[in-house]
Short mmCIF file of C-alpha atoms and ligand atoms in Angstrom, two decimals:
data_model
loop_
_atom_site.label_atom_id
_atom_site.label_comp_id
_atom_site.label_asym_id
_atom_site.label_seq_id
_atom_site.Cartn_x
_atom_site.Cartn_y
_atom_site.Cartn_z
CA MET A 1 39.80 27.55 101.41
CA GLN A 2 37.53 30.01 103.87
CA PRO A 3 37.81 29.36 107.10
CA ALA A 4 34.00 28.25 108.71
CA ARG A 5 32.04 31.00 110.05
CA VAL A 6 30.08 31.88 112.93
CA PRO A 7 26.51 31.41 111.95
CA SER A 8 23.57 33.05 112.72
CA ILE A 9 20.37 34.41 111.63
CA VAL A 10 17.54 37.50 113.06
CA VAL A 11 14.06 37.43 111.69
CA HIS A 12 11.50 40.03 111.59
CA GLY A 13 7.59 40.19 112.09
CA GLY A 14 6.75 43.84 110.69
CA ALA A 15 7.15 47.53 111.62
CA GLY A 16 4.35 48.82 112.35
CA ALA A 17 3.11 45.29 115.22
CA ASP A 18 0.60 47.47 117.74
CA PRO A 19 2.76 46.72 121.54
CA ALA A 20 -1.02 45.00 123.27
CA ASP A 21 0.10 42.55 120.97
CA ALA A 22 3.87 42.22 121.98
CA ASP A 23 3.28 39.30 124.15
CA GLU A 24 1.84 36.83 120.97
CA PHE A 25 4.32 38.67 118.41
CA ARG A 26 7.76 37.66 120.17
CA ALA A 27 6.68 33.49 121.39
CA GLY A 28 6.08 33.98 116.45
CA VAL A 29 9.97 35.33 116.56
CA ARG A 30 10.92 33.19 118.00
CA GLY A 31 9.51 29.94 117.12
CA ALA A 32 10.86 31.40 114.31
CA VAL A 33 13.68 31.77 114.61
CA LEU A 34 14.53 28.60 115.69
CA ALA A 35 13.60 27.22 113.54
CA GLY A 36 16.06 28.56 111.28
CA TRP A 37 18.38 28.09 113.84
CA THR A 38 17.18 24.64 114.13
CA VAL A 39 18.76 24.56 109.99
CA LEU A 40 21.91 26.30 111.20
CA GLY A 41 23.29 24.65 114.04
CA ALA A 42 22.76 21.42 111.74
CA GLY A 43 25.38 22.44 109.19
CA GLY A 44 22.43 23.95 107.74
CA SER A 45 22.53 26.67 105.10
CA ALA A 46 22.21 30.15 105.18
CA LEU A 47 19.09 29.48 101.83
CA ASP A 48 17.94 26.65 104.13
CA ALA A 49 17.41 28.54 107.76
CA VAL A 50 15.91 31.13 105.60
CA GLU A 51 13.48 29.83 103.88
CA ALA A 52 12.30 27.65 107.36
CA ALA A 53 12.39 30.88 109.78
CA VAL A 54 9.88 32.12 106.83
CA LEU A 55 7.97 29.54 106.65
CA ALA A 56 7.30 28.64 109.74
CA LEU A 57 5.90 32.63 110.25
CA GLU A 58 3.78 32.01 106.60
CA ASP A 59 1.90 29.69 108.81
CA HIS A 60 1.71 31.36 111.40
CA PRO A 61 -1.39 33.27 111.38
CA ARG A 62 -0.58 36.32 113.10
CA PHE A 63 1.45 37.51 110.77
CA ASN A 64 0.77 39.18 108.07
CA ALA A 65 2.28 36.10 105.40
CA GLY A 66 0.97 33.40 104.19
CA ARG A 67 -2.02 32.68 105.86
CA GLY A 68 -2.93 35.46 108.62
CA SER A 69 -1.97 37.34 105.65
CA VAL A 70 -3.83 41.32 104.73
CA LEU A 71 -7.34 41.46 102.45
CA THR A 72 -7.37 43.41 99.17
CA SER A 73 -10.09 46.26 98.90
CA ALA A 74 -11.52 43.25 96.95
CA GLY A 75 -11.20 41.26 100.41
CA THR A 76 -8.28 38.47 98.60
CA VAL A 77 -5.80 37.73 99.32
CA GLU A 78 -2.33 37.90 97.10
CA MET A 79 1.01 37.96 98.49
CA ASP A 80 4.24 38.96 97.60
CA ALA A 81 7.90 36.65 98.52
CA SER A 82 11.70 37.07 97.75
CA ILE A 83 14.83 34.85 98.84
CA MET A 84 18.44 35.67 97.57
CA GLU A 85 21.32 33.68 97.92
CA GLY A 86 25.13 36.44 97.87
CA ASP A 87 27.02 33.96 97.04
CA ARG A 88 25.98 34.11 93.52
CA LEU A 89 23.00 37.00 93.65
CA SER A 90 21.34 34.05 92.97
CA CYS A 91 17.18 35.88 93.40
CA GLY A 92 13.94 34.69 92.86
CA ALA A 93 10.34 36.51 93.51
CA VAL A 94 6.50 35.57 93.29
CA ALA A 95 4.03 38.84 93.18
CA ALA A 96 0.76 38.95 93.54
CA VAL A 97 -0.11 35.11 94.35
CA SER A 98 -2.78 33.10 95.24
CA ARG A 99 -4.29 29.75 96.33
CA ILE A 100 -0.19 28.95 97.80
CA ALA A 101 0.13 29.04 101.59
CA ASN A 102 4.09 29.43 101.45
CA PRO A 103 5.16 31.44 98.76
CA ILE A 104 9.14 31.28 100.12
CA THR A 105 8.53 28.57 98.72
CA LEU A 106 7.62 29.16 95.66
CA ALA A 107 9.99 32.31 94.84
CA ARG A 108 13.07 29.77 95.92
CA ARG A 109 11.47 27.01 93.00
CA VAL A 110 11.79 30.71 90.91
CA MET A 111 15.27 31.34 91.77
CA GLN A 112 16.37 27.58 91.27
CA GLU A 113 13.88 25.95 88.61
CA THR A 114 13.29 28.79 86.08
CA PRO A 115 16.62 31.95 84.41
CA HIS A 116 13.63 33.68 85.86
CA VAL A 117 13.74 37.05 89.32
CA LEU A 118 9.98 37.17 89.77
CA LEU A 119 6.77 35.68 88.80
CA ALA A 120 3.40 36.76 89.13
CA GLY A 121 -0.09 36.14 89.07
CA GLU A 122 -1.92 33.66 87.19
CA GLY A 123 2.07 32.53 85.83
CA ALA A 124 3.71 31.90 89.49
CA LEU A 125 0.50 29.57 90.45
CA ALA A 126 0.93 28.08 86.75
CA PHE A 127 4.65 27.52 87.84
CA ALA A 128 3.55 26.50 91.48
CA ARG A 129 1.62 23.82 90.17
CA ALA A 130 4.29 22.20 87.85
CA GLN A 131 6.57 21.79 90.78
CA GLY A 132 3.95 19.80 92.22
CA LEU A 133 3.58 22.33 95.16
CA PRO A 134 0.80 21.98 96.94
CA GLU A 135 -2.30 24.21 95.69
CA CYS A 136 -4.54 25.60 98.54
CA ASP A 137 -8.59 27.42 98.36
CA PRO A 138 -8.13 30.96 98.53
CA GLN A 139 -10.04 31.06 101.38
CA SER A 140 -8.26 28.46 104.14
CA LEU A 141 -5.43 31.95 103.71
CA VAL A 142 -8.25 34.14 105.57
CA THR A 143 -8.38 33.70 109.04
CA GLU A 144 -11.17 35.58 111.05
CA ARG A 145 -9.06 38.30 112.65
CA GLN A 146 -8.46 39.52 108.61
CA ARG A 147 -12.37 39.25 107.60
CA ALA A 148 -13.95 40.83 110.56
CA ARG A 149 -10.94 43.93 109.84
CA HIS A 150 -12.68 44.19 106.65
CA GLN A 151 -15.44 43.90 106.99
CA ALA A 152 -15.06 46.77 109.90
CA ARG A 153 -13.05 48.57 106.46
CA LEU A 154 -10.69 49.36 109.37
CA VAL A 155 -7.90 52.31 107.96
CA PRO A 156 -5.24 50.46 105.73
CA THR A 157 -2.13 48.26 107.47
CA ALA A 158 0.64 46.91 106.92
CA LYS A 159 1.86 44.48 110.00
CA GLY A 160 3.26 41.50 110.35
CA THR A 161 5.32 40.74 106.80
CA VAL A 162 8.13 38.47 107.65
CA GLY A 163 11.46 38.00 107.39
CA ALA A 164 14.61 36.57 107.71
CA VAL A 165 18.41 36.82 107.52
CA ALA A 166 21.41 34.07 108.09
CA LEU A 167 25.32 32.94 107.58
CA ASP A 168 26.23 29.97 107.66
CA ARG A 169 29.84 27.96 108.32
CA SER A 170 30.60 28.44 104.51
CA GLY A 171 30.69 31.90 104.56
CA THR A 172 27.12 32.51 102.50
CA ILE A 173 24.81 34.80 103.10
CA ALA A 174 20.96 34.65 102.97
CA ALA A 175 17.81 36.72 102.58
CA ALA A 176 14.12 36.47 102.49
CA THR A 177 10.64 38.42 103.23
CA SER A 178 7.38 37.10 102.82
CA THR A 179 3.77 39.47 103.42
CA GLY A 180 0.92 40.26 102.75
CA GLY A 181 1.36 43.60 101.69
CA THR A 182 -0.90 46.48 102.77
CA SER A 183 -4.53 46.20 104.22
CA GLY A 184 -7.05 47.56 101.94
CA LYS A 185 -4.67 47.54 98.14
CA LEU A 186 -6.11 47.71 95.23
CA PRO A 187 -5.97 43.69 93.75
CA GLY A 188 -2.56 43.91 91.54
CA ARG A 189 -0.53 45.96 93.44
CA VAL A 190 3.35 44.46 93.68
CA GLY A 191 5.02 45.95 97.48
CA ASP A 192 8.52 46.00 97.99
CA SER A 193 8.13 42.47 99.37
CA ALA A 194 8.68 40.77 95.80
CA LEU A 195 11.69 43.57 94.72
CA ILE A 196 14.61 42.35 94.60
CA GLY A 197 17.12 45.25 96.29
CA CYS A 198 13.02 47.21 97.66
CA GLY A 199 13.54 44.64 100.15
CA THR A 200 15.08 42.03 100.13
CA TYR A 201 19.70 42.46 98.98
CA ALA A 202 22.16 39.86 100.39
CA ASP A 203 25.52 39.53 99.07
CA SER A 204 27.43 37.17 100.23
CA THR A 205 31.19 39.72 100.83
CA LEU A 206 28.67 42.06 102.62
CA GLY A 207 26.02 41.06 104.11
CA GLY A 208 21.73 40.67 103.47
CA VAL A 209 19.06 42.64 104.63
CA SER A 210 14.72 41.60 104.66
CA CYS A 211 13.01 45.31 104.84
CA THR A 212 9.23 45.35 106.08
CA GLY A 213 6.65 49.06 106.28
CA ASP A 214 5.28 51.06 103.89
CA GLY A 215 6.54 49.40 100.11
CA GLU A 216 5.56 52.73 98.21
CA ALA A 217 8.47 54.28 99.83
CA ILE A 218 11.24 51.86 100.13
CA ILE A 219 10.91 50.56 96.52
CA ARG A 220 11.61 54.40 95.86
CA VAL A 221 14.94 54.56 97.41
CA VAL A 222 15.45 51.42 97.07
CA LEU A 223 16.01 50.58 100.92
CA ALA A 224 18.10 47.11 100.76
CA ARG A 225 20.63 47.48 98.02
CA GLU A 226 20.91 50.90 99.72
CA ALA A 227 21.47 49.35 103.66
CA LEU A 228 24.34 47.14 102.26
CA HIS A 229 26.16 50.45 101.07
CA TYR A 230 25.54 52.39 103.86
CA LEU A 231 27.05 49.20 106.23
CA LYS A 232 30.70 48.97 103.66
CA ASP A 233 31.35 52.86 103.91
CA ALA A 234 30.75 52.88 107.37
CA ASP A 235 31.21 48.96 108.77
CA ASP A 236 28.36 49.23 111.73
CA PRO A 237 25.45 47.55 111.01
CA ASP A 238 23.51 49.01 113.95
CA TYR A 239 24.08 52.22 112.46
CA ALA A 240 24.02 51.32 108.17
CA ALA A 241 20.22 49.69 109.57
CA ARG A 242 19.45 53.99 111.25
CA VAL A 243 20.87 55.60 108.90
CA ALA A 244 18.71 53.73 105.74
CA VAL A 245 15.58 53.81 108.27
CA ASP A 246 16.70 57.55 108.04
CA LEU A 247 16.10 57.31 104.35
CA LEU A 248 13.07 55.91 104.33
CA VAL A 249 12.00 58.36 106.26
CA GLU A 250 13.32 61.46 104.96
CA GLU A 251 13.72 60.58 101.45
CA GLY A 252 11.12 58.11 100.77
CA LEU A 253 8.46 59.40 103.29
CA GLY A 254 7.30 56.74 105.06
CA GLN A 255 7.44 54.52 107.81
CA GLY A 256 9.03 51.11 108.29
CA GLY A 257 12.25 48.92 109.08
CA LEU A 258 15.08 46.72 108.26
CA ILE A 259 16.85 43.70 110.00
CA LEU A 260 20.59 43.42 109.04
CA LEU A 261 23.35 40.35 108.90
CA ASP A 262 26.73 41.40 108.04
CA TRP A 263 29.37 38.92 105.93
CA ARG A 264 31.11 38.49 110.26
CA GLY A 265 27.24 38.00 111.80
CA ARG A 266 26.40 40.59 113.37
CA ILE A 267 23.47 41.50 113.58
CA GLY A 268 21.69 45.32 113.10
CA TRP A 269 18.24 46.41 113.12
CA ALA A 270 16.24 49.61 113.49
CA HIS A 271 12.58 51.13 113.03
CA SER A 272 10.79 54.49 112.51
CA THR A 273 7.10 52.32 114.41
CA ARG A 274 6.68 52.00 117.76
CA LEU A 275 7.34 48.33 117.53
CA MET A 276 9.11 45.88 115.58
CA PRO A 277 9.34 42.09 116.26
CA VAL A 278 12.70 40.47 115.88
CA ALA A 279 14.91 37.83 117.08
CA LEU A 280 18.56 36.45 116.73
CA MET A 281 20.52 33.19 117.76
CA SER A 282 24.08 32.82 117.44
CA PRO A 283 26.55 30.48 119.13
CA THR A 284 27.78 33.37 121.37
CA LEU A 285 24.42 34.34 122.61
CA GLY A 286 23.60 30.78 123.28
CA GLU A 287 19.38 30.41 123.76
CA PRO A 288 17.19 33.68 121.12
CA ARG A 289 16.96 36.47 121.59
CA VAL A 290 14.24 38.74 121.51
CA PRO A 291 15.02 41.77 121.96
CA PHE A 292 11.64 44.13 121.76
N1 LIG B 301 6.00 45.96 102.62
C1 LIG B 301 5.39 45.17 103.08
C2 LIG B 301 4.23 46.03 101.47
O1 LIG B 301 4.09 46.96 101.32
C3 LIG B 301 3.67 45.56 104.04
C4 LIG B 301 5.42 45.82 105.42
O2 LIG B 301 6.79 45.29 105.77
O3 LIG B 301 4.79 45.45 106.43
O4 LIG B 301 4.28 45.08 101.46
#
């Protein structure tokens, strides 16, 4: 039997956040890391912990996921989410979904209740209905702030995507990411957050990753999986995160960031944008750290 691991969790609230709003983001990611820690600290699974952390941020109107998602060029909400458990490389994802308050829970159902990895649009909604997940009025996902931004035709932004990576006592690593995507995107556009290997990856023998930033650039360099290659080579989470962000900027030709947690519970993160809200928690820290 494996010796028990020291559990740990890290969450992010999206690359590119405006430093003027840092306090609001700080409170949000702190609450999310505590939601995940409540699960992990009680001996719960990494999968339950990352789902709980991401749920908290999907429900928070200030983040670009669930309620508070940015709007498409047509003024609608279309969300992407993915989740992965690193023991068996089990994964599930949804793309371009609306009418669902918590896409991360739907992604988890895809992972656990279907032979598929990714369901999109109407098919994903039909599956949600069949699973008995509550359907919501799409307008309830639109906040006044996002409606005003859309009406003012503000420069397209991608700020406030959310993600979490956790390690539990049994040594399982899980990762999850959820987003409304990029504002002003064409209806039907799918970003990295729905794509395993790009926005999300977990392998319990190595580590887990959740990415944020320019989705098309992240897809070009398959960023999450690539970050784990760097981790395998260098055995240093901070270094792996930094080199992965360099890859995103230099070869992907985009901006963004990522969080990373290795199989020992060591945490790394990096971003090329001015701000990326991050919060972490482990027994050695004693209380949540919000280092930004
Ligand atoms: N990566 C997300 C997307 O392109 C957006 C973000 O992380 O801010 O859909």
